[in-house]
Tab-separated table of C-alpha atoms in Angstrom:
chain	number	residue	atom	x	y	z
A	1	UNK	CA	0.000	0.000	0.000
A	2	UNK	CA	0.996	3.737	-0.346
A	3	UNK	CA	0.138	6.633	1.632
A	4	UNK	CA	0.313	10.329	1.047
A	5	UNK	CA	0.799	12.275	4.074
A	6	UNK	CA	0.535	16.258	4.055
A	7	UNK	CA	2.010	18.379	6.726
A	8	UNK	CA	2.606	22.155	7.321
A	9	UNK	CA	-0.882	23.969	7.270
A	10	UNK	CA	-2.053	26.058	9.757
A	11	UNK	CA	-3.697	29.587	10.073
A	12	UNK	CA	-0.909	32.672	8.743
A	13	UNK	CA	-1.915	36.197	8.209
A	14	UNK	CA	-2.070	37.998	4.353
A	15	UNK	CA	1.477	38.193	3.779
A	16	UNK	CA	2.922	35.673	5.392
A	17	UNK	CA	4.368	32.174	4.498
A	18	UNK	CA	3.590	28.757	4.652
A	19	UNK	CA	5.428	25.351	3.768
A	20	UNK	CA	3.640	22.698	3.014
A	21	UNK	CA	5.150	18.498	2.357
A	22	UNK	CA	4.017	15.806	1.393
A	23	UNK	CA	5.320	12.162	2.098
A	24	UNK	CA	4.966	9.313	-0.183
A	25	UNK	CA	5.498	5.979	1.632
A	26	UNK	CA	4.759	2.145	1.544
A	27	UNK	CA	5.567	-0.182	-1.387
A	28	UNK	CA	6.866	2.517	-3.765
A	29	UNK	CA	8.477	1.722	-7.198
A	30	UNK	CA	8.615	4.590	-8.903
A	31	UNK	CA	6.926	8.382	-9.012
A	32	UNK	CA	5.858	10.294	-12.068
A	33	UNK	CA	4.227	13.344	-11.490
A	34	UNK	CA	3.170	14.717	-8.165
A	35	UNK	CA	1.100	18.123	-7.578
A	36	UNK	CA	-0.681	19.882	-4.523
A	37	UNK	CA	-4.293	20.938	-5.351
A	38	UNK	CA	-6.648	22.824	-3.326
A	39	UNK	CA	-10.962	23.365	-2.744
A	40	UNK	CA	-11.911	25.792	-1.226
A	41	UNK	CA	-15.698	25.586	0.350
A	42	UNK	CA	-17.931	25.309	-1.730
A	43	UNK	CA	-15.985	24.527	-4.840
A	44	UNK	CA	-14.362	22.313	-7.139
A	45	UNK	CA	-10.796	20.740	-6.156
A	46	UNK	CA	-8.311	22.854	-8.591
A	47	UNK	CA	-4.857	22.210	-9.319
A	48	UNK	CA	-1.975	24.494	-8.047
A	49	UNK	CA	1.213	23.256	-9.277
A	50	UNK	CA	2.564	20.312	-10.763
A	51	UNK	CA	5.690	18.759	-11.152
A	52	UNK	CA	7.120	15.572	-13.271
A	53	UNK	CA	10.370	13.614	-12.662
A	54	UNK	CA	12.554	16.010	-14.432
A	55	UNK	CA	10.439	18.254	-15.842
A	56	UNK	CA	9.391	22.124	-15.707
A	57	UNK	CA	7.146	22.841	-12.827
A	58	UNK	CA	3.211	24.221	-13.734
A	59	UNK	CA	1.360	26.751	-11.568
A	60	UNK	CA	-1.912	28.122	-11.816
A	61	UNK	CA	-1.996	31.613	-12.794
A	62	UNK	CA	-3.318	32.375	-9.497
A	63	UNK	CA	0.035	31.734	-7.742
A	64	UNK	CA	2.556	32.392	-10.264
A	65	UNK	CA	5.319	34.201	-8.696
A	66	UNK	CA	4.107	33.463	-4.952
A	67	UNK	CA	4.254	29.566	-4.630
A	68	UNK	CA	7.003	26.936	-5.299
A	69	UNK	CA	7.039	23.554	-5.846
A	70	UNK	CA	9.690	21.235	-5.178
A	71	UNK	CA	10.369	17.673	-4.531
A	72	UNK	CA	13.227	15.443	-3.224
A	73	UNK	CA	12.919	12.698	-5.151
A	74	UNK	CA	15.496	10.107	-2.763
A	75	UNK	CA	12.751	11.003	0.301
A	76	UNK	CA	9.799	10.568	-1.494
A	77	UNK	CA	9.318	14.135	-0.527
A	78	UNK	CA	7.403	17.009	-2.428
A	79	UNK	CA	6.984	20.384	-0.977
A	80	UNK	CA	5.023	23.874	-1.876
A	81	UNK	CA	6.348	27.285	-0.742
A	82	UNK	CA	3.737	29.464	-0.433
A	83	UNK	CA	4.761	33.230	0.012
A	84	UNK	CA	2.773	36.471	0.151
A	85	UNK	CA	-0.514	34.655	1.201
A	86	UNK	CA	-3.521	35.780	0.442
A	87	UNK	CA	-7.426	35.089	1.630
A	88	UNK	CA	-7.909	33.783	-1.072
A	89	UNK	CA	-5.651	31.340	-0.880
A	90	UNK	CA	-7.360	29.833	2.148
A	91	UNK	CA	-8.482	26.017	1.051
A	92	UNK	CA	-7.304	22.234	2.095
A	93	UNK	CA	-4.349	21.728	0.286
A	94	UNK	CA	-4.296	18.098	-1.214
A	95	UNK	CA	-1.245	16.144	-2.302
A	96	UNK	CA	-0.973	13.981	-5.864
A	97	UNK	CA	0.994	11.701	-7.163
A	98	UNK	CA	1.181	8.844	-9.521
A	99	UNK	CA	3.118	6.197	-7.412
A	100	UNK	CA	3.329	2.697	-9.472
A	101	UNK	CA	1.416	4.171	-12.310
A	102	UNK	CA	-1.732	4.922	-9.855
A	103	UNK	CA	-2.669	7.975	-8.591
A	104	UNK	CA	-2.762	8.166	-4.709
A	105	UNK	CA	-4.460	11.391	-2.572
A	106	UNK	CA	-3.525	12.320	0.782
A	107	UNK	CA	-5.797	13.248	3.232
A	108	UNK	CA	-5.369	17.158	2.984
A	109	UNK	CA	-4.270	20.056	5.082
A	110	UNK	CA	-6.219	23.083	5.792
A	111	UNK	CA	-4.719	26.428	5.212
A	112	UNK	CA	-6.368	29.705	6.178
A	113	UNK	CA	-5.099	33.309	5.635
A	114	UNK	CA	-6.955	35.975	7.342
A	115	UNK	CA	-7.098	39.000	6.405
């Protein structure tokens, strides 16, 4: 079996900064692409950024320039920087990623920026 495991939310004013990881364990072979997605109350679940093995990360045009993804691919590990928060951004925070050619969700983190 393999589990995604998000960490790092919490409640941060507009402004501030949060790091968010992810950790892929259990019978692991190999990991294409992994992303962090978000829904917000009331809404659908969108995608935020996106990575593959080796290739050129993709944001949503909502947090270009504010969030980075990154992942540590020996740990299993992916990560998203999220800078100059905004209320806006305030959603659970999923984690994606196609372990073993199957994609696997973790359970989500909630993240809320007051204003």
């Amino acid at each position: 079996q393999v589990q995604l495991v998000e960490s790092g939310g919490g409640l941060v004013q507009a402004g501030g900064s949060l790091r968010l990881s992810c950790a892929a364990s259990g019978s692991i072979f190999s990991i294409n692409a992994m992303g962090w997605y978000r829904q917000a109350p009331g809404k659908q679940r969108d995608l935020v950024a996106r990575i593959i093995s080796g290739g050129t990360p993709k944001y949503a045009d909502s947090v270009k320039g504010r969030f980075t993804i990154s992942r540590d691919n020996a740990a299993n590990m992916m990560y998203l920087q999220m800078n100059n928060l905004k209320p806006e951004d305030t959603a659970v925070y999923y984690c994606n990623a196609d372990v073993n050619w199957y994609a696997y969700w973790g359970q989500g983190t909630q993240v809320t920026v007051s204003s």
